[in-house]
Amino acid sequence: MLPNKKGKFGIFGGKFAPETLIEPLEELENSYKKISKTKEFRKKLNYLLNEYAGRPTPLYYAENFSKYVGFKVYLKREDLAFTGAHKINNTLGQVLLAKMMEKKRIIAETGAGQHGVATATSCALLNMECVIYMGEIDVERQKLNVYRMKLLGAKIISVSSGSKTLKDAINEAMRDWITNFKTTHYVIGSVVGPHPYPMIVRNFQSIIGKETKKQIMKKEKKLPDYLIACVGGGSNSIGLFYPFYKNKEVKFIGVEGGGLGINTDKHSATLSKGEKGILHGSFSYILQDNYGQIKETHSISAGLDYPGVGPEHAFYKETKRAEYFAVDDKTALKGFHILSELEGIIPALESSHAIGWLIENKERFKKDDIVVVCLSGRGDKDVMEVAKIEGEI
C-alpha cells in the first residue's frame, strides 16, 4: 500500500530535505517501522486512545440537517475527541513514539491551535518538554487555544516572519529540529512534510475511517456513498478516506478554504488553484507565483490557511480517486450557523467548509444517498472570532 519505498504517492511526496535532516528522517522512519509494530506500543496507544482520548467517537445521524438537505447525513464526531479535534489521534501516537525513541523534547507547529493543544496535552501526559511554534496572526485569532497550551505547560513561540501564519510556523519548527534533532522530535500536525511524515500521520489518523467503516455498516448495513471532509494539510480527510481507498463505490470529496474567492489572491485553495512544486520537503500541489515563490494565503479558518497540501491528496486528485472543491469564507460561515441552529453542534470553522459546501451543493445528491461528513473539530475556539467578524463584539 502507498507510499512506495521512496515515500512517493505516484509522483508526489518524497524526501526533499536538507542534508542535516536526512539522518533524523531515516532514524524516524526506521524507529516508526520497528516500534509501531511492537505489542508494547500498540497496547499503550490503544489504551490512551480509548481510555484517555475518548475513542471511538460517535457516528451521529444528523436527522434535522438531513431533512434540510434532503438525504442522509452522518457526522463523524471528531469534535468529541479529547481536546476537541482529531489532532489528538496523531499527537498521542507521535509523542509516545518519541518517548520510546528516548527523545526528551517535543516541538510542533500549529495554526488553529488544535494541534498545539493536542501536542501540549500529550506531552503533559507523557512527561515531555514541549515547544509550540505559532504564527503571530494565529496567536491573535486563537487566544483561547494559546492560553490552553500554556496551562498545559507548553512554551509558545510567536512567529513574526512571512505571512505570520502556519507556513511560517512550520519553517521555524524545521529550523529548530535541524539544530536539536538528537534530543528533539518534531510532531508534524498534518499529512505534509518529507517522508515518512505523510505516512505516519495518515496511519495514526486512519482510526477515523476504520471506526466509520464499522459504525456505518452497523447502522446502515452498507458503506456510505460519499465521504466529505475539509482539507488544509489534509490529515482529518486522509484519516477518513484512506481506509475506504479500495472501496471504489465510495466517493471522496475534499473541501478547501476559498477565502475571499479563488479568483482573488486571498484564498488557500491549493488543489483547486495550485501547481506542482516543492514545499516543506515534499512534492505536491502548492500555491506559488511565476517565480516559484510561495504565495501568501487567506482563510477565515486558521487550520486551512496553508499554501500546500499532503502528497497523498495530490495523488488522489491526479488519479481522480477524490474530487476537491473550494468554498469561500461566507459559505463556511453559513455552514457554521446552520449546523449550530439545526443540530445544536457548533462546528470548527475548518469543518464548516465541508458543511457549507454540502449545503450549497445539495442538488448534486440523490434522496437515498448516504453521506458521511468528518466534523474534524468543535467550534468553541472560533466563536469569539466569528462574533467579531459579524459585528456582535
mmCIF file of N, CA, C and O in Angstrom, residues 197-249:
data_model
loop_
_atom_site.group_PDB
_atom_site.id
_atom_site.type_symbol
_atom_site.label_atom_id
_atom_site.label_comp_id
_atom_site.label_asym_id
_atom_site.label_seq_id
_atom_site.Cartn_x
_atom_site.Cartn_y
_atom_site.Cartn_z
ATOM 1 N N TYR A 197 6.743 11.477 7.260
ATOM 2 C CA TYR A 197 5.648 12.137 7.978
ATOM 3 C C TYR A 197 4.263 11.936 7.360
ATOM 4 O O TYR A 197 3.306 11.612 8.090
ATOM 5 N N PRO A 198 4.078 12.123 6.033
ATOM 6 C CA PRO A 198 2.724 11.920 5.495
ATOM 7 C C PRO A 198 2.176 10.518 5.774
ATOM 8 O O PRO A 198 0.977 10.358 6.023
ATOM 9 N N MET A 199 3.044 9.517 5.750
ATOM 10 C CA MET A 199 2.622 8.142 6.038
ATOM 11 C C MET A 199 2.310 7.954 7.523
ATOM 12 O O MET A 199 1.274 7.375 7.881
ATOM 13 N N ILE A 200 3.174 8.463 8.399
ATOM 14 C CA ILE A 200 2.990 8.279 9.840
ATOM 15 C C ILE A 200 1.702 8.951 10.310
ATOM 16 O O ILE A 200 0.882 8.347 11.013
ATOM 17 N N VAL A 201 1.524 10.221 9.912
ATOM 18 C CA VAL A 201 0.336 10.957 10.354
ATOM 19 C C VAL A 201 -0.928 10.311 9.797
ATOM 20 O O VAL A 201 -1.926 10.149 10.510
ATOM 21 N N ARG A 202 -0.892 9.914 8.525
ATOM 22 C CA ARG A 202 -2.049 9.224 7.936
ATOM 23 C C ARG A 202 -2.396 7.963 8.706
ATOM 24 O O ARG A 202 -3.563 7.690 9.004
ATOM 25 N N ASN A 203 -1.385 7.173 9.035
ATOM 26 C CA ASN A 203 -1.644 5.918 9.734
ATOM 27 C C ASN A 203 -2.258 6.152 11.110
ATOM 28 O O ASN A 203 -3.179 5.436 11.507
ATOM 29 N N PHE A 204 -1.774 7.163 11.828
ATOM 30 C CA PHE A 204 -2.362 7.459 13.140
ATOM 31 C C PHE A 204 -3.782 8.016 13.003
ATOM 32 O O PHE A 204 -4.640 7.748 13.841
ATOM 33 N N GLN A 205 -4.047 8.784 11.948
ATOM 34 C CA GLN A 205 -5.383 9.363 11.760
ATOM 35 C C GLN A 205 -6.368 8.396 11.102
ATOM 36 O O GLN A 205 -7.581 8.634 11.148
ATOM 37 N N SER A 206 -5.894 7.317 10.529
ATOM 38 C CA SER A 206 -6.802 6.396 9.830
ATOM 39 C C SER A 206 -7.773 5.697 10.777
ATOM 40 O O SER A 206 -8.733 5.064 10.328
ATOM 41 N N ILE A 207 -7.579 5.879 12.072
ATOM 42 C CA ILE A 207 -8.555 5.363 13.034
ATOM 43 C C ILE A 207 -9.933 5.987 12.781
ATOM 44 O O ILE A 207 -10.969 5.359 13.046
ATOM 45 N N ILE A 208 -9.958 7.201 12.230
ATOM 46 C CA ILE A 208 -11.232 7.870 11.927
ATOM 47 C C ILE A 208 -12.028 7.039 10.917
ATOM 48 O O ILE A 208 -13.207 6.723 11.118
ATOM 49 N N GLY A 209 -11.385 6.680 9.803
ATOM 50 C CA GLY A 209 -12.060 5.917 8.755
ATOM 51 C C GLY A 209 -12.349 4.482 9.168
ATOM 52 O O GLY A 209 -13.393 3.921 8.805
ATOM 53 N N LYS A 210 -11.453 3.873 9.927
ATOM 54 C CA LYS A 210 -11.672 2.492 10.383
ATOM 55 C C LYS A 210 -12.905 2.401 11.267
ATOM 56 O O LYS A 210 -13.726 1.493 11.114
ATOM 57 N N GLU A 211 -13.027 3.358 12.187
ATOM 58 C CA GLU A 211 -14.215 3.385 13.044
ATOM 59 C C GLU A 211 -15.467 3.656 12.217
ATOM 60 O O GLU A 211 -16.508 3.012 12.416
ATOM 61 N N THR A 212 -15.379 4.608 11.290
ATOM 62 C CA THR A 212 -16.523 4.972 10.458
ATOM 63 C C THR A 212 -17.029 3.769 9.668
ATOM 64 O O THR A 212 -18.242 3.544 9.561
ATOM 65 N N LYS A 213 -16.118 2.997 9.126
ATOM 66 C CA LYS A 213 -16.495 1.828 8.325
ATOM 67 C C LYS A 213 -17.289 0.824 9.163
ATOM 68 O O LYS A 213 -18.342 0.329 8.741
ATOM 69 N N LYS A 214 -16.822 0.556 10.354
ATOM 70 C CA LYS A 214 -17.538 -0.372 11.249
ATOM 71 C C LYS A 214 -18.882 0.199 11.668
ATOM 72 O O LYS A 214 -19.903 -0.507 11.688
ATOM 73 N N GLN A 215 -18.897 1.496 12.001
ATOM 74 C CA GLN A 215 -20.118 2.122 12.514
ATOM 75 C C GLN A 215 -21.209 2.223 11.454
ATOM 76 O O GLN A 215 -22.384 1.949 11.739
ATOM 77 N N ILE A 216 -20.841 2.584 10.223
ATOM 78 C CA ILE A 216 -21.859 2.747 9.177
ATOM 79 C C ILE A 216 -22.411 1.385 8.757
ATOM 80 O O ILE A 216 -23.609 1.260 8.442
ATOM 81 N N MET A 217 -21.569 0.355 8.779
ATOM 82 C CA MET A 217 -22.057 -0.992 8.452
ATOM 83 C C MET A 217 -23.062 -1.464 9.494
ATOM 84 O O MET A 217 -24.055 -2.121 9.169
ATOM 85 N N LYS A 218 -22.818 -1.108 10.739
ATOM 86 C CA LYS A 218 -23.737 -1.489 11.815
ATOM 87 C C LYS A 218 -25.063 -0.735 11.706
ATOM 88 O O LYS A 218 -26.136 -1.298 11.907
ATOM 89 N N LYS A 219 -24.984 0.536 11.328
ATOM 90 C CA LYS A 219 -26.188 1.372 11.273
ATOM 91 C C LYS A 219 -26.983 1.192 9.977
ATOM 92 O O LYS A 219 -28.212 1.190 9.986
ATOM 93 N N GLU A 220 -26.276 1.073 8.842
ATOM 94 C CA GLU A 220 -26.942 1.078 7.540
ATOM 95 C C GLU A 220 -26.800 -0.233 6.762
ATOM 96 O O GLU A 220 -27.406 -0.395 5.710
ATOM 97 N N LYS A 221 -25.942 -1.135 7.254
ATOM 98 C CA LYS A 221 -25.673 -2.427 6.585
ATOM 99 C C LYS A 221 -25.068 -2.242 5.190
ATOM 100 O O LYS A 221 -25.135 -3.114 4.346
ATOM 101 N N LYS A 222 -24.502 -1.072 4.949
ATOM 102 C CA LYS A 222 -23.826 -0.783 3.679
ATOM 103 C C LYS A 222 -22.838 0.354 3.879
ATOM 104 O O LYS A 222 -22.927 1.102 4.864
ATOM 105 N N LEU A 223 -21.907 0.494 2.941
ATOM 106 C CA LEU A 223 -20.954 1.592 3.003
ATOM 107 C C LEU A 223 -21.609 2.886 2.534
ATOM 108 O O LEU A 223 -22.588 2.860 1.788
ATOM 109 N N PRO A 224 -21.070 4.032 2.945
ATOM 110 C CA PRO A 224 -21.648 5.309 2.500
ATOM 111 C C PRO A 224 -21.386 5.546 1.015
ATOM 112 O O PRO A 224 -20.486 4.940 0.420
ATOM 113 N N ASP A 225 -22.186 6.414 0.427
ATOM 114 C CA ASP A 225 -21.970 6.788 -0.976
ATOM 115 C C ASP A 225 -20.884 7.849 -1.101
ATOM 116 O O ASP A 225 -20.141 7.870 -2.083
ATOM 117 N N TYR A 226 -20.808 8.731 -0.088
ATOM 118 C CA TYR A 226 -19.838 9.831 -0.128
ATOM 119 C C TYR A 226 -19.191 10.030 1.242
ATOM 120 O O TYR A 226 -19.853 9.893 2.276
ATOM 121 N N LEU A 227 -17.916 10.381 1.205
ATOM 122 C CA LEU A 227 -17.197 10.876 2.379
ATOM 123 C C LEU A 227 -16.774 12.304 2.068
ATOM 124 O O LEU A 227 -16.201 12.573 1.006
ATOM 125 N N ILE A 228 -17.044 13.224 2.981
ATOM 126 C CA ILE A 228 -16.724 14.634 2.759
ATOM 127 C C ILE A 228 -15.955 15.170 3.967
ATOM 128 O O ILE A 228 -16.332 14.909 5.111
ATOM 129 N N ALA A 229 -14.888 15.913 3.701
ATOM 130 C CA ALA A 229 -14.099 16.486 4.784
ATOM 131 C C ALA A 229 -13.361 17.722 4.287
ATOM 132 O O ALA A 229 -13.086 17.862 3.095
ATOM 133 N N CYS A 230 -13.028 18.607 5.220
ATOM 134 C CA CYS A 230 -12.237 19.781 4.860
ATOM 135 C C CYS A 230 -10.784 19.372 4.632
ATOM 136 O O CYS A 230 -10.317 18.347 5.144
ATOM 137 N N VAL A 231 -10.066 20.176 3.840
ATOM 138 C CA VAL A 231 -8.667 19.898 3.524
ATOM 139 C C VAL A 231 -7.836 21.170 3.663
ATOM 140 O O VAL A 231 -8.055 22.136 2.951
ATOM 141 N N GLY A 232 -6.897 21.138 4.611
ATOM 142 C CA GLY A 232 -5.867 22.168 4.700
ATOM 143 C C GLY A 232 -4.584 21.466 4.293
ATOM 144 O O GLY A 232 -4.271 21.316 3.124
ATOM 145 N N GLY A 233 -3.844 20.959 5.301
ATOM 146 C CA GLY A 233 -2.783 19.999 5.006
ATOM 147 C C GLY A 233 -3.402 18.667 4.628
ATOM 148 O O GLY A 233 -2.938 17.972 3.740
ATOM 149 N N GLY A 234 -4.499 18.334 5.352
ATOM 150 C CA GLY A 234 -5.313 17.195 4.934
ATOM 151 C C GLY A 234 -5.331 15.977 5.818
ATOM 152 O O GLY A 234 -5.635 14.883 5.348
ATOM 153 N N SER A 235 -5.076 16.117 7.131
ATOM 154 C CA SER A 235 -4.991 14.906 7.968
ATOM 155 C C SER A 235 -6.345 14.322 8.344
ATOM 156 O O SER A 235 -6.510 13.104 8.366
ATOM 157 N N ASN A 236 -7.337 15.180 8.630
ATOM 158 C CA ASN A 236 -8.644 14.608 9.004
ATOM 159 C C ASN A 236 -9.287 13.925 7.800
ATOM 160 O O ASN A 236 -9.908 12.864 7.931
ATOM 161 N N SER A 237 -9.096 14.517 6.618
ATOM 162 C CA SER A 237 -9.707 13.954 5.409
ATOM 163 C C SER A 237 -9.031 12.651 4.986
ATOM 164 O O SER A 237 -9.704 11.663 4.675
ATOM 165 N N ILE A 238 -7.688 12.617 5.000
ATOM 166 C CA ILE A 238 -6.996 11.364 4.686
ATOM 167 C C ILE A 238 -7.314 10.308 5.735
ATOM 168 O O ILE A 238 -7.478 9.124 5.413
ATOM 169 N N GLY A 239 -7.423 10.719 6.992
ATOM 170 C CA GLY A 239 -7.785 9.776 8.053
ATOM 171 C C GLY A 239 -9.128 9.122 7.804
ATOM 172 O O GLY A 239 -9.324 7.943 8.091
ATOM 173 N N LEU A 240 -10.065 9.894 7.239
ATOM 174 C CA LEU A 240 -11.385 9.354 6.887
ATOM 175 C C LEU A 240 -11.327 8.547 5.600
ATOM 176 O O LEU A 240 -11.864 7.441 5.510
ATOM 177 N N PHE A 241 -10.654 9.081 4.569
ATOM 178 C CA PHE A 241 -10.668 8.473 3.238
ATOM 179 C C PHE A 241 -9.886 7.156 3.159
ATOM 180 O O PHE A 241 -10.357 6.190 2.548
ATOM 181 N N TYR A 242 -8.694 7.142 3.731
ATOM 182 C CA TYR A 242 -7.741 6.066 3.453
ATOM 183 C C TYR A 242 -8.284 4.649 3.691
ATOM 184 O O TYR A 242 -8.092 3.770 2.833
ATOM 185 N N PRO A 243 -8.978 4.387 4.800
ATOM 186 C CA PRO A 243 -9.495 3.022 4.985
ATOM 187 C C PRO A 243 -10.546 2.599 3.956
ATOM 188 O O PRO A 243 -10.865 1.419 3.844
ATOM 189 N N PHE A 244 -11.072 3.567 3.200
ATOM 190 C CA PHE A 244 -12.049 3.277 2.143
ATOM 191 C C PHE A 244 -11.406 3.315 0.753
ATOM 192 O O PHE A 244 -12.110 3.235 -0.246
ATOM 193 N N TYR A 245 -10.089 3.454 0.686
ATOM 194 C CA TYR A 245 -9.408 3.688 -0.584
ATOM 195 C C TYR A 245 -9.764 2.633 -1.638
ATOM 196 O O TYR A 245 -10.016 2.951 -2.796
ATOM 197 N N LYS A 246 -9.811 1.373 -1.238
ATOM 198 C CA LYS A 246 -10.083 0.286 -2.182
ATOM 199 C C LYS A 246 -11.573 0.095 -2.461
ATOM 200 O O LYS A 246 -11.930 -0.651 -3.371
ATOM 201 N N ASN A 247 -12.423 0.757 -1.686
ATOM 202 C CA ASN A 247 -13.870 0.679 -1.899
ATOM 203 C C ASN A 247 -14.282 1.725 -2.925
ATOM 204 O O ASN A 247 -14.735 2.821 -2.591
ATOM 205 N N LYS A 248 -14.106 1.398 -4.189
ATOM 206 C CA LYS A 248 -14.251 2.378 -5.274
ATOM 207 C C LYS A 248 -15.655 2.971 -5.371
ATOM 208 O O LYS A 248 -15.846 4.046 -5.950
ATOM 209 N N GLU A 249 -16.644 2.253 -4.822
ATOM 210 C CA GLU A 249 -18.011 2.767 -4.880
ATOM 211 C C GLU A 249 -18.224 3.943 -3.917
ATOM 212 O O GLU A 249 -19.228 4.662 -4.003
#
